[in-house]
């Protein structure tokens, strides 16, 4: 059994590009959805995060600076006020009075970490202090030595600095007032009497409240920032949906067009850039539809010259990729049909009449061939060469019988017009042949060559010699699936064709169809009557 010739695609109606995959298009669509929405959300979130962090940082710095300034002012005011109020007590050496007032102030103000009052007349010895343990010291170990030296330096103005505690401050008893490493604003103010310095008062105020306030600001800013970020991401998602919706609709329209729906048009409307893109897309779709319509018309026209089954062999990758020498060997049934007496018929008719005759005649016989699964390879003048790519030869004989019937109807119509009838001879053979292209780069033609083709042509020529309408070879008879369905008779056990040395068995198909209306004689060959 021979291989059936099939066509891999409908060149006339398919507009889907090679390699197109609807599943791949939908996967790309989902990727595009994730990509665009995600990019917009991430971009918005990053932008909001940068803005929020910057704003919060500036806010914290501003608030911290403001609170530190207030603490400095508070410390300076206290130092100035107390140093002025205690000058008499210091001169009178009323140190207990000073110590009692210090304790009262520090009990009421937890932000005050320490107060140290030194007497220059006692070589800078501390005569009153909270905590009490520093009374009698010259240099307290609360802060660095450099900080103490700077505080004790005589100056017309207060000395203000931010120092770090070197150890915990516990006062009153077992009450932790400040921790080691904590920052403290220290103000040193000279105690003056009659224009000269008699002592120094140092006040340390904790910045713990400033740090606590900064923490609260950061906490509140974080909560507010997260809320703004969530709202921003939600807004970005809504904007992304609004943007990607029309974009994805355009993508779906493009996918539908790629799938072959060239009549589809985008329904996205709007006066923005996406609306302009949609209108441009529809204009492109109009151009593509017209272009593909012309292309389909071109392919339709091309298939009138080259049968579709032929194209599957010579152009498996599309007609635009046809190459010279593309070929394939197949076992096929070949049918030749030729008008008898064509020469005398053409001599008695005008060229225009012959042109009309041939077209009508070829239409009738070509229809019978197509109805039985055959396809016409070429026209050779008035002759027809048809091929049948079937595992059996039944349909080729059916086509020959159908051709005879259609020819009878054709001649009946001619008789009504007073025109002479036309008769034909049909020869059929089955064998191996090669289908392919011949020519060169500028001119390519499709053809079928092989000894089987030549023998089929010779068998058609023998129909006049054997006075038969349809002749077939033994290869055709052997290929019949239902041989008993046909009236076959042997006309020659050892027929010999012109130019052939090998003899072959020849059969006639009695179709019992008279193609010549009663009372009319068909045209006969000018070569004379057939031999007896």
mmCIF file with all atom_site columns, N, CA and C in Angstrom, residues 399-459:
data_model
loop_
_atom_site.group_PDB
_atom_site.id
_atom_site.type_symbol
_atom_site.label_atom_id
_atom_site.label_alt_id
_atom_site.label_comp_id
_atom_site.label_asym_id
_atom_site.label_entity_id
_atom_site.label_seq_id
_atom_site.pdbx_PDB_ins_code
_atom_site.Cartn_x
_atom_site.Cartn_y
_atom_site.Cartn_z
_atom_site.occupancy
_atom_site.B_iso_or_equiv
_atom_site.pdbx_formal_charge
_atom_site.auth_seq_id
_atom_site.auth_comp_id
_atom_site.auth_asym_id
_atom_site.auth_atom_id
_atom_site.pdbx_PDB_model_num
ATOM 1   N N  . UNK A 1 399 ? -13.438 7.826  -12.351 1.00 0.00 ? 399 UNK A N  1
ATOM 2   C CA . UNK A 1 399 ? -13.266 9.141  -12.964 1.00 0.00 ? 399 UNK A CA 1
ATOM 3   C C  . UNK A 1 399 ? -13.393 9.054  -14.475 1.00 0.00 ? 399 UNK A C  1
ATOM 4   N N  . UNK A 1 400 ? -12.810 8.019  -15.074 1.00 0.00 ? 400 UNK A N  1
ATOM 5   C CA . UNK A 1 400 ? -12.894 7.859  -16.531 1.00 0.00 ? 400 UNK A CA 1
ATOM 6   C C  . UNK A 1 400 ? -14.349 7.669  -16.967 1.00 0.00 ? 400 UNK A C  1
ATOM 7   N N  . UNK A 1 401 ? -15.094 6.855  -16.211 1.00 0.00 ? 401 UNK A N  1
ATOM 8   C CA . UNK A 1 401 ? -16.505 6.646  -16.546 1.00 0.00 ? 401 UNK A CA 1
ATOM 9   C C  . UNK A 1 401 ? -17.286 7.939  -16.358 1.00 0.00 ? 401 UNK A C  1
ATOM 10  N N  . UNK A 1 402 ? -17.005 8.661  -15.249 1.00 0.00 ? 402 UNK A N  1
ATOM 11  C CA . UNK A 1 402 ? -17.670 9.936  -15.024 1.00 0.00 ? 402 UNK A CA 1
ATOM 12  C C  . UNK A 1 402 ? -17.348 10.955 -16.111 1.00 0.00 ? 402 UNK A C  1
ATOM 13  N N  . UNK A 1 403 ? -16.118 10.951 -16.607 1.00 0.00 ? 403 UNK A N  1
ATOM 14  C CA . UNK A 1 403 ? -15.720 11.859 -17.694 1.00 0.00 ? 403 UNK A CA 1
ATOM 15  C C  . UNK A 1 403 ? -16.533 11.569 -18.949 1.00 0.00 ? 403 UNK A C  1
ATOM 16  N N  . UNK A 1 404 ? -16.722 10.285 -19.228 1.00 0.00 ? 404 UNK A N  1
ATOM 17  C CA . UNK A 1 404 ? -17.505 9.900  -20.420 1.00 0.00 ? 404 UNK A CA 1
ATOM 18  C C  . UNK A 1 404 ? -18.958 10.368 -20.273 1.00 0.00 ? 404 UNK A C  1
ATOM 19  N N  . UNK A 1 405 ? -19.513 10.262 -19.059 1.00 0.00 ? 405 UNK A N  1
ATOM 20  C CA . UNK A 1 405 ? -20.896 10.690 -18.853 1.00 0.00 ? 405 UNK A CA 1
ATOM 21  C C  . UNK A 1 405 ? -21.021 12.202 -19.012 1.00 0.00 ? 405 UNK A C  1
ATOM 22  N N  . UNK A 1 406 ? -20.082 12.940 -18.421 1.00 0.00 ? 406 UNK A N  1
ATOM 23  C CA . UNK A 1 406 ? -20.134 14.405 -18.539 1.00 0.00 ? 406 UNK A CA 1
ATOM 24  C C  . UNK A 1 406 ? -19.898 14.840 -19.988 1.00 0.00 ? 406 UNK A C  1
ATOM 25  N N  . UNK A 1 407 ? -19.078 14.096 -20.701 1.00 0.00 ? 407 UNK A N  1
ATOM 26  C CA . UNK A 1 407 ? -18.839 14.429 -22.111 1.00 0.00 ? 407 UNK A CA 1
ATOM 27  C C  . UNK A 1 407 ? -20.111 14.216 -22.928 1.00 0.00 ? 407 UNK A C  1
ATOM 28  N N  . UNK A 1 408 ? -20.895 13.184 -22.567 1.00 0.00 ? 408 UNK A N  1
ATOM 29  C CA . UNK A 1 408 ? -22.159 12.941 -23.269 1.00 0.00 ? 408 UNK A CA 1
ATOM 30  C C  . UNK A 1 408 ? -23.105 14.124 -23.066 1.00 0.00 ? 408 UNK A C  1
ATOM 31  N N  . UNK A 1 409 ? -23.196 14.642 -21.814 1.00 0.00 ? 409 UNK A N  1
ATOM 32  C CA . UNK A 1 409 ? -24.043 15.813 -21.551 1.00 0.00 ? 409 UNK A CA 1
ATOM 33  C C  . UNK A 1 409 ? -23.508 17.041 -22.280 1.00 0.00 ? 409 UNK A C  1
ATOM 34  N N  . UNK A 1 410 ? -22.212 17.168 -22.328 1.00 0.00 ? 410 UNK A N  1
ATOM 35  C CA . UNK A 1 410 ? -21.573 18.291 -23.021 1.00 0.00 ? 410 UNK A CA 1
ATOM 36  C C  . UNK A 1 410 ? -21.921 18.275 -24.511 1.00 0.00 ? 410 UNK A C  1
ATOM 37  N N  . UNK A 1 411 ? -21.844 17.097 -25.117 1.00 0.00 ? 411 UNK A N  1
ATOM 38  C CA . UNK A 1 411 ? -22.154 16.982 -26.546 1.00 0.00 ? 411 UNK A CA 1
ATOM 39  C C  . UNK A 1 411 ? -23.636 17.190 -26.822 1.00 0.00 ? 411 UNK A C  1
ATOM 40  N N  . UNK A 1 412 ? -24.488 16.811 -25.863 1.00 0.00 ? 412 UNK A N  1
ATOM 41  C CA . UNK A 1 412 ? -25.923 17.030 -26.042 1.00 0.00 ? 412 UNK A CA 1
ATOM 42  C C  . UNK A 1 412 ? -26.211 18.526 -26.112 1.00 0.00 ? 412 UNK A C  1
ATOM 43  N N  . UNK A 1 413 ? -25.543 19.304 -25.288 1.00 0.00 ? 413 UNK A N  1
ATOM 44  C CA . UNK A 1 413 ? -25.738 20.759 -25.322 1.00 0.00 ? 413 UNK A CA 1
ATOM 45  C C  . UNK A 1 413 ? -25.181 21.347 -26.635 1.00 0.00 ? 413 UNK A C  1
ATOM 46  N N  . UNK A 1 414 ? -24.104 20.789 -27.083 1.00 0.00 ? 414 UNK A N  1
ATOM 47  C CA . UNK A 1 414 ? -23.543 21.273 -28.357 1.00 0.00 ? 414 UNK A CA 1
ATOM 48  C C  . UNK A 1 414 ? -24.481 20.941 -29.509 1.00 0.00 ? 414 UNK A C  1
ATOM 49  N N  . UNK A 1 415 ? -25.099 19.761 -29.426 1.00 0.00 ? 415 UNK A N  1
ATOM 50  C CA . UNK A 1 415 ? -26.019 19.370 -30.499 1.00 0.00 ? 415 UNK A CA 1
ATOM 51  C C  . UNK A 1 415 ? -27.210 20.313 -30.570 1.00 0.00 ? 415 UNK A C  1
ATOM 52  N N  . UNK A 1 416 ? -27.669 20.778 -29.410 1.00 0.00 ? 416 UNK A N  1
ATOM 53  C CA . UNK A 1 416 ? -28.794 21.718 -29.394 1.00 0.00 ? 416 UNK A CA 1
ATOM 54  C C  . UNK A 1 416 ? -28.435 23.035 -30.072 1.00 0.00 ? 416 UNK A C  1
ATOM 55  N N  . UNK A 1 417 ? -27.124 23.355 -30.065 1.00 0.00 ? 417 UNK A N  1
ATOM 56  C CA . UNK A 1 417 ? -26.660 24.591 -30.706 1.00 0.00 ? 417 UNK A CA 1
ATOM 57  C C  . UNK A 1 417 ? -26.218 24.365 -32.160 1.00 0.00 ? 417 UNK A C  1
ATOM 58  N N  . UNK A 1 418 ? -26.366 23.109 -32.612 1.00 0.00 ? 418 UNK A N  1
ATOM 59  C CA . UNK A 1 418 ? -25.965 22.800 -33.982 1.00 0.00 ? 418 UNK A CA 1
ATOM 60  C C  . UNK A 1 418 ? -24.471 22.619 -34.138 1.00 0.00 ? 418 UNK A C  1
ATOM 61  N N  . UNK A 1 419 ? -23.761 22.309 -33.043 1.00 0.00 ? 419 UNK A N  1
ATOM 62  C CA . UNK A 1 419 ? -22.318 22.118 -33.103 1.00 0.00 ? 419 UNK A CA 1
ATOM 63  C C  . UNK A 1 419 ? -21.979 20.640 -33.116 1.00 0.00 ? 419 UNK A C  1
ATOM 64  N N  . UNK A 1 420 ? -20.831 20.347 -33.707 1.00 0.00 ? 420 UNK A N  1
ATOM 65  C CA . UNK A 1 420 ? -20.414 18.955 -33.814 1.00 0.00 ? 420 UNK A CA 1
ATOM 66  C C  . UNK A 1 420 ? -19.976 18.425 -32.445 1.00 0.00 ? 420 UNK A C  1
ATOM 67  N N  . UNK A 1 421 ? -20.174 17.135 -32.179 1.00 0.00 ? 421 UNK A N  1
ATOM 68  C CA . UNK A 1 421 ? -19.768 16.551 -30.905 1.00 0.00 ? 421 UNK A CA 1
ATOM 69  C C  . UNK A 1 421 ? -18.247 16.363 -30.837 1.00 0.00 ? 421 UNK A C  1
ATOM 70  N N  . UNK A 1 422 ? -17.811 16.107 -29.598 1.00 0.00 ? 422 UNK A N  1
ATOM 71  C CA . UNK A 1 422 ? -16.394 15.873 -29.328 1.00 0.00 ? 422 UNK A CA 1
ATOM 72  C C  . UNK A 1 422 ? -16.258 14.488 -28.706 1.00 0.00 ? 422 UNK A C  1
ATOM 73  N N  . UNK A 1 423 ? -15.251 13.721 -29.155 1.00 0.00 ? 423 UNK A N  1
ATOM 74  C CA . UNK A 1 423 ? -14.993 12.414 -28.569 1.00 0.00 ? 423 UNK A CA 1
ATOM 75  C C  . UNK A 1 423 ? -13.566 12.401 -28.040 1.00 0.00 ? 423 UNK A C  1
ATOM 76  N N  . UNK A 1 424 ? -13.353 11.534 -27.020 1.00 0.00 ? 424 UNK A N  1
ATOM 77  C CA . UNK A 1 424 ? -12.038 11.475 -26.392 1.00 0.00 ? 424 UNK A CA 1
ATOM 78  C C  . UNK A 1 424 ? -11.603 10.034 -26.224 1.00 0.00 ? 424 UNK A C  1
ATOM 79  N N  . UNK A 1 425 ? -10.318 9.857  -26.030 1.00 0.00 ? 425 UNK A N  1
ATOM 80  C CA . UNK A 1 425 ? -9.744  8.574  -25.645 1.00 0.00 ? 425 UNK A CA 1
ATOM 81  C C  . UNK A 1 425 ? -9.077  8.741  -24.302 1.00 0.00 ? 425 UNK A C  1
ATOM 82  N N  . UNK A 1 426 ? -9.237  7.724  -23.448 1.00 0.00 ? 426 UNK A N  1
ATOM 83  C CA . UNK A 1 426 ? -8.679  7.798  -22.090 1.00 0.00 ? 426 UNK A CA 1
ATOM 84  C C  . UNK A 1 426 ? -7.795  6.589  -21.859 1.00 0.00 ? 426 UNK A C  1
ATOM 85  N N  . UNK A 1 427 ? -6.571  6.831  -21.389 1.00 0.00 ? 427 UNK A N  1
ATOM 86  C CA . UNK A 1 427 ? -5.635  5.764  -21.054 1.00 0.00 ? 427 UNK A CA 1
ATOM 87  C C  . UNK A 1 427 ? -5.186  5.901  -19.609 1.00 0.00 ? 427 UNK A C  1
ATOM 88  N N  . UNK A 1 428 ? -5.136  4.740  -18.901 1.00 0.00 ? 428 UNK A N  1
ATOM 89  C CA . UNK A 1 428 ? -4.785  4.756  -17.475 1.00 0.00 ? 428 UNK A CA 1
ATOM 90  C C  . UNK A 1 428 ? -3.712  3.706  -17.217 1.00 0.00 ? 428 UNK A C  1
ATOM 91  N N  . UNK A 1 429 ? -2.710  4.118  -16.408 1.00 0.00 ? 429 UNK A N  1
ATOM 92  C CA . UNK A 1 429 ? -1.654  3.192  -15.991 1.00 0.00 ? 429 UNK A CA 1
ATOM 93  C C  . UNK A 1 429 ? -1.262  3.533  -14.560 1.00 0.00 ? 429 UNK A C  1
ATOM 94  N N  . UNK A 1 430 ? -0.727  2.523  -13.858 1.00 0.00 ? 430 UNK A N  1
ATOM 95  C CA . UNK A 1 430 ? -0.274  2.739  -12.470 1.00 0.00 ? 430 UNK A CA 1
ATOM 96  C C  . UNK A 1 430 ? 1.178   2.320  -12.346 1.00 0.00 ? 430 UNK A C  1
ATOM 97  N N  . UNK A 1 431 ? 1.964   3.168  -11.661 1.00 0.00 ? 431 UNK A N  1
ATOM 98  C CA . UNK A 1 431 ? 3.374   2.847  -11.487 1.00 0.00 ? 431 UNK A CA 1
ATOM 99  C C  . UNK A 1 431 ? 4.091   3.924  -10.705 1.00 0.00 ? 431 UNK A C  1
ATOM 100 N N  . UNK A 1 432 ? 5.375   3.731  -10.585 1.00 0.00 ? 432 UNK A N  1
ATOM 101 C CA . UNK A 1 432 ? 6.194   4.658  -9.811  1.00 0.00 ? 432 UNK A CA 1
ATOM 102 C C  . UNK A 1 432 ? 6.567   5.874  -10.653 1.00 0.00 ? 432 UNK A C  1
ATOM 103 N N  . UNK A 1 433 ? 6.498   7.054  -10.026 1.00 0.00 ? 433 UNK A N  1
ATOM 104 C CA . UNK A 1 433 ? 6.878   8.283  -10.713 1.00 0.00 ? 433 UNK A CA 1
ATOM 105 C C  . UNK A 1 433 ? 7.429   9.272  -9.692  1.00 0.00 ? 433 UNK A C  1
ATOM 106 N N  . UNK A 1 434 ? 8.024   10.321 -10.168 1.00 0.00 ? 434 UNK A N  1
ATOM 107 C CA . UNK A 1 434 ? 8.619   11.337 -9.298  1.00 0.00 ? 434 UNK A CA 1
ATOM 108 C C  . UNK A 1 434 ? 7.888   12.653 -9.494  1.00 0.00 ? 434 UNK A C  1
ATOM 109 N N  . UNK A 1 435 ? 7.379   13.191 -8.365  1.00 0.00 ? 435 UNK A N  1
ATOM 110 C CA . UNK A 1 435 ? 6.761   14.508 -8.382  1.00 0.00 ? 435 UNK A CA 1
ATOM 111 C C  . UNK A 1 435 ? 7.797   15.514 -7.892  1.00 0.00 ? 435 UNK A C  1
ATOM 112 N N  . UNK A 1 436 ? 7.891   16.659 -8.560  1.00 0.00 ? 436 UNK A N  1
ATOM 113 C CA . UNK A 1 436 ? 8.867   17.640 -8.120  1.00 0.00 ? 436 UNK A CA 1
ATOM 114 C C  . UNK A 1 436 ? 8.864   18.886 -8.980  1.00 0.00 ? 436 UNK A C  1
ATOM 115 N N  . UNK A 1 437 ? 9.920   19.687 -8.791  1.00 0.00 ? 437 UNK A N  1
ATOM 116 C CA . UNK A 1 437 ? 10.055  20.937 -9.538  1.00 0.00 ? 437 UNK A CA 1
ATOM 117 C C  . UNK A 1 437 ? 11.262  20.868 -10.457 1.00 0.00 ? 437 UNK A C  1
ATOM 118 N N  . UNK A 1 438 ? 11.123  21.490 -11.622 1.00 0.00 ? 438 UNK A N  1
ATOM 119 C CA . UNK A 1 438 ? 12.220  21.591 -12.584 1.00 0.00 ? 438 UNK A CA 1
ATOM 120 C C  . UNK A 1 438 ? 12.330  23.050 -13.017 1.00 0.00 ? 438 UNK A C  1
ATOM 121 N N  . UNK A 1 439 ? 13.463  23.397 -13.584 1.00 0.00 ? 439 UNK A N  1
ATOM 122 C CA . UNK A 1 439 ? 13.667  24.755 -14.073 1.00 0.00 ? 439 UNK A CA 1
ATOM 123 C C  . UNK A 1 439 ? 14.909  25.368 -13.477 1.00 0.00 ? 439 UNK A C  1
ATOM 124 N N  . UNK A 1 440 ? 14.890  26.683 -13.285 1.00 0.00 ? 440 UNK A N  1
ATOM 125 C CA . UNK A 1 440 ? 15.996  27.374 -12.640 1.00 0.00 ? 440 UNK A CA 1
ATOM 126 C C  . UNK A 1 440 ? 15.414  28.503 -11.801 1.00 0.00 ? 440 UNK A C  1
ATOM 127 N N  . UNK A 1 441 ? 16.271  29.334 -11.220 1.00 0.00 ? 441 UNK A N  1
ATOM 128 C CA . UNK A 1 441 ? 15.830  30.290 -10.208 1.00 0.00 ? 441 UNK A CA 1
ATOM 129 C C  . UNK A 1 441 ? 14.735  31.227 -10.703 1.00 0.00 ? 441 UNK A C  1
ATOM 130 N N  . UNK A 1 442 ? 14.803  31.622 -11.969 1.00 0.00 ? 442 UNK A N  1
ATOM 131 C CA . UNK A 1 442 ? 13.840  32.595 -12.488 1.00 0.00 ? 442 UNK A CA 1
ATOM 132 C C  . UNK A 1 442 ? 12.572  31.969 -13.023 1.00 0.00 ? 442 UNK A C  1
ATOM 133 N N  . UNK A 1 443 ? 12.569  30.668 -13.258 1.00 0.00 ? 443 UNK A N  1
ATOM 134 C CA . UNK A 1 443 ? 11.374  30.013 -13.827 1.00 0.00 ? 443 UNK A CA 1
ATOM 135 C C  . UNK A 1 443 ? 11.312  28.578 -13.339 1.00 0.00 ? 443 UNK A C  1
ATOM 136 N N  . UNK A 1 444 ? 10.346  28.308 -12.475 1.00 0.00 ? 444 UNK A N  1
ATOM 137 C CA . UNK A 1 444 ? 10.179  26.980 -11.899 1.00 0.00 ? 444 UNK A CA 1
ATOM 138 C C  . UNK A 1 444 ? 8.826   26.433 -12.327 1.00 0.00 ? 444 UNK A C  1
ATOM 139 N N  . UNK A 1 445 ? 8.804   25.124 -12.629 1.00 0.00 ? 445 UNK A N  1
ATOM 140 C CA . UNK A 1 445 ? 7.535   24.485 -12.977 1.00 0.00 ? 445 UNK A CA 1
ATOM 141 C C  . UNK A 1 445 ? 7.448   23.164 -12.231 1.00 0.00 ? 445 UNK A C  1
ATOM 142 N N  . UNK A 1 446 ? 6.214   22.752 -11.945 1.00 0.00 ? 446 UNK A N  1
ATOM 143 C CA . UNK A 1 446 ? 5.996   21.462 -11.304 1.00 0.00 ? 446 UNK A CA 1
ATOM 144 C C  . UNK A 1 446 ? 5.744   20.428 -12.386 1.00 0.00 ? 446 UNK A C  1
ATOM 145 N N  . UNK A 1 447 ? 6.168   19.205 -12.109 1.00 0.00 ? 447 UNK A N  1
ATOM 146 C CA . UNK A 1 447 ? 5.997   18.156 -13.119 1.00 0.00 ? 447 UNK A CA 1
ATOM 147 C C  . UNK A 1 447 ? 6.021   16.794 -12.456 1.00 0.00 ? 447 UNK A C  1
ATOM 148 N N  . UNK A 1 448 ? 5.581   15.799 -13.231 1.00 0.00 ? 448 UNK A N  1
ATOM 149 C CA . UNK A 1 448 ? 5.662   14.399 -12.820 1.00 0.00 ? 448 UNK A CA 1
ATOM 150 C C  . UNK A 1 448 ? 6.362   13.655 -13.943 1.00 0.00 ? 448 UNK A C  1
ATOM 151 N N  . UNK A 1 449 ? 7.436   12.967 -13.637 1.00 0.00 ? 449 UNK A N  1
ATOM 152 C CA . UNK A 1 449 ? 8.191   12.252 -14.673 1.00 0.00 ? 449 UNK A CA 1
ATOM 153 C C  . UNK A 1 449 ? 8.374   10.815 -14.239 1.00 0.00 ? 449 UNK A C  1
ATOM 154 N N  . UNK A 1 450 ? 8.613   9.975  -15.229 1.00 0.00 ? 450 UNK A N  1
ATOM 155 C CA . UNK A 1 450 ? 8.825   8.563  -14.968 1.00 0.00 ? 450 UNK A CA 1
ATOM 156 C C  . UNK A 1 450 ? 8.292   7.727  -16.115 1.00 0.00 ? 450 UNK A C  1
ATOM 157 N N  . UNK A 1 451 ? 8.727   6.495  -16.179 1.00 0.00 ? 451 UNK A N  1
ATOM 158 C CA . UNK A 1 451 ? 8.293   5.600  -17.255 1.00 0.00 ? 451 UNK A CA 1
ATOM 159 C C  . UNK A 1 451 ? 6.792   5.352  -17.181 1.00 0.00 ? 451 UNK A C  1
ATOM 160 N N  . UNK A 1 452 ? 6.232   5.346  -15.974 1.00 0.00 ? 452 UNK A N  1
ATOM 161 C CA . UNK A 1 452 ? 4.792   5.117  -15.815 1.00 0.00 ? 452 UNK A CA 1
ATOM 162 C C  . UNK A 1 452 ? 3.997   6.227  -16.494 1.00 0.00 ? 452 UNK A C  1
ATOM 163 N N  . UNK A 1 453 ? 4.507   7.475  -16.440 1.00 0.00 ? 453 UNK A N  1
ATOM 164 C CA . UNK A 1 453 ? 3.826   8.591  -17.085 1.00 0.00 ? 453 UNK A CA 1
ATOM 165 C C  . UNK A 1 453 ? 3.858   8.415  -18.609 1.00 0.00 ? 453 UNK A C  1
ATOM 166 N N  . UNK A 1 454 ? 5.006   8.048  -19.122 1.00 0.00 ? 454 UNK A N  1
ATOM 167 C CA . UNK A 1 454 ? 5.128   7.856  -20.575 1.00 0.00 ? 454 UNK A CA 1
ATOM 168 C C  . UNK A 1 454 ? 4.213   6.736  -21.056 1.00 0.00 ? 454 UNK A C  1
ATOM 169 N N  . UNK A 1 455 ? 4.151   5.641  -20.276 1.00 0.00 ? 455 UNK A N  1
ATOM 170 C CA . UNK A 1 455 ? 3.319   4.515  -20.697 1.00 0.00 ? 455 UNK A CA 1
ATOM 171 C C  . UNK A 1 455 ? 1.836   4.888  -20.653 1.00 0.00 ? 455 UNK A C  1
ATOM 172 N N  . UNK A 1 456 ? 1.407   5.662  -19.645 1.00 0.00 ? 456 UNK A N  1
ATOM 173 C CA . UNK A 1 456 ? 0.009   6.078  -19.584 1.00 0.00 ? 456 UNK A CA 1
ATOM 174 C C  . UNK A 1 456 ? -0.349  6.902  -20.811 1.00 0.00 ? 456 UNK A C  1
ATOM 175 N N  . UNK A 1 457 ? 0.558   7.765  -21.262 1.00 0.00 ? 457 UNK A N  1
ATOM 176 C CA . UNK A 1 457 ? 0.320   8.573  -22.460 1.00 0.00 ? 457 UNK A CA 1
ATOM 177 C C  . UNK A 1 457 ? 0.204   7.691  -23.702 1.00 0.00 ? 457 UNK A C  1
ATOM 178 N N  . UNK A 1 458 ? 1.076   6.669  -23.754 1.00 0.00 ? 458 UNK A N  1
ATOM 179 C CA . UNK A 1 458 ? 1.027   5.748  -24.921 1.00 0.00 ? 458 UNK A CA 1
ATOM 180 C C  . UNK A 1 458 ? -0.268  4.938  -24.919 1.00 0.00 ? 458 UNK A C  1
ATOM 181 N N  . UNK A 1 459 ? -0.746  4.538  -23.740 1.00 0.00 ? 459 UNK A N  1
ATOM 182 C CA . UNK A 1 459 ? -1.997  3.760  -23.642 1.00 0.00 ? 459 UNK A CA 1
ATOM 183 C C  . UNK A 1 459 ? -3.160  4.598  -24.163 1.00 0.00 ? 459 UNK A C  1
#
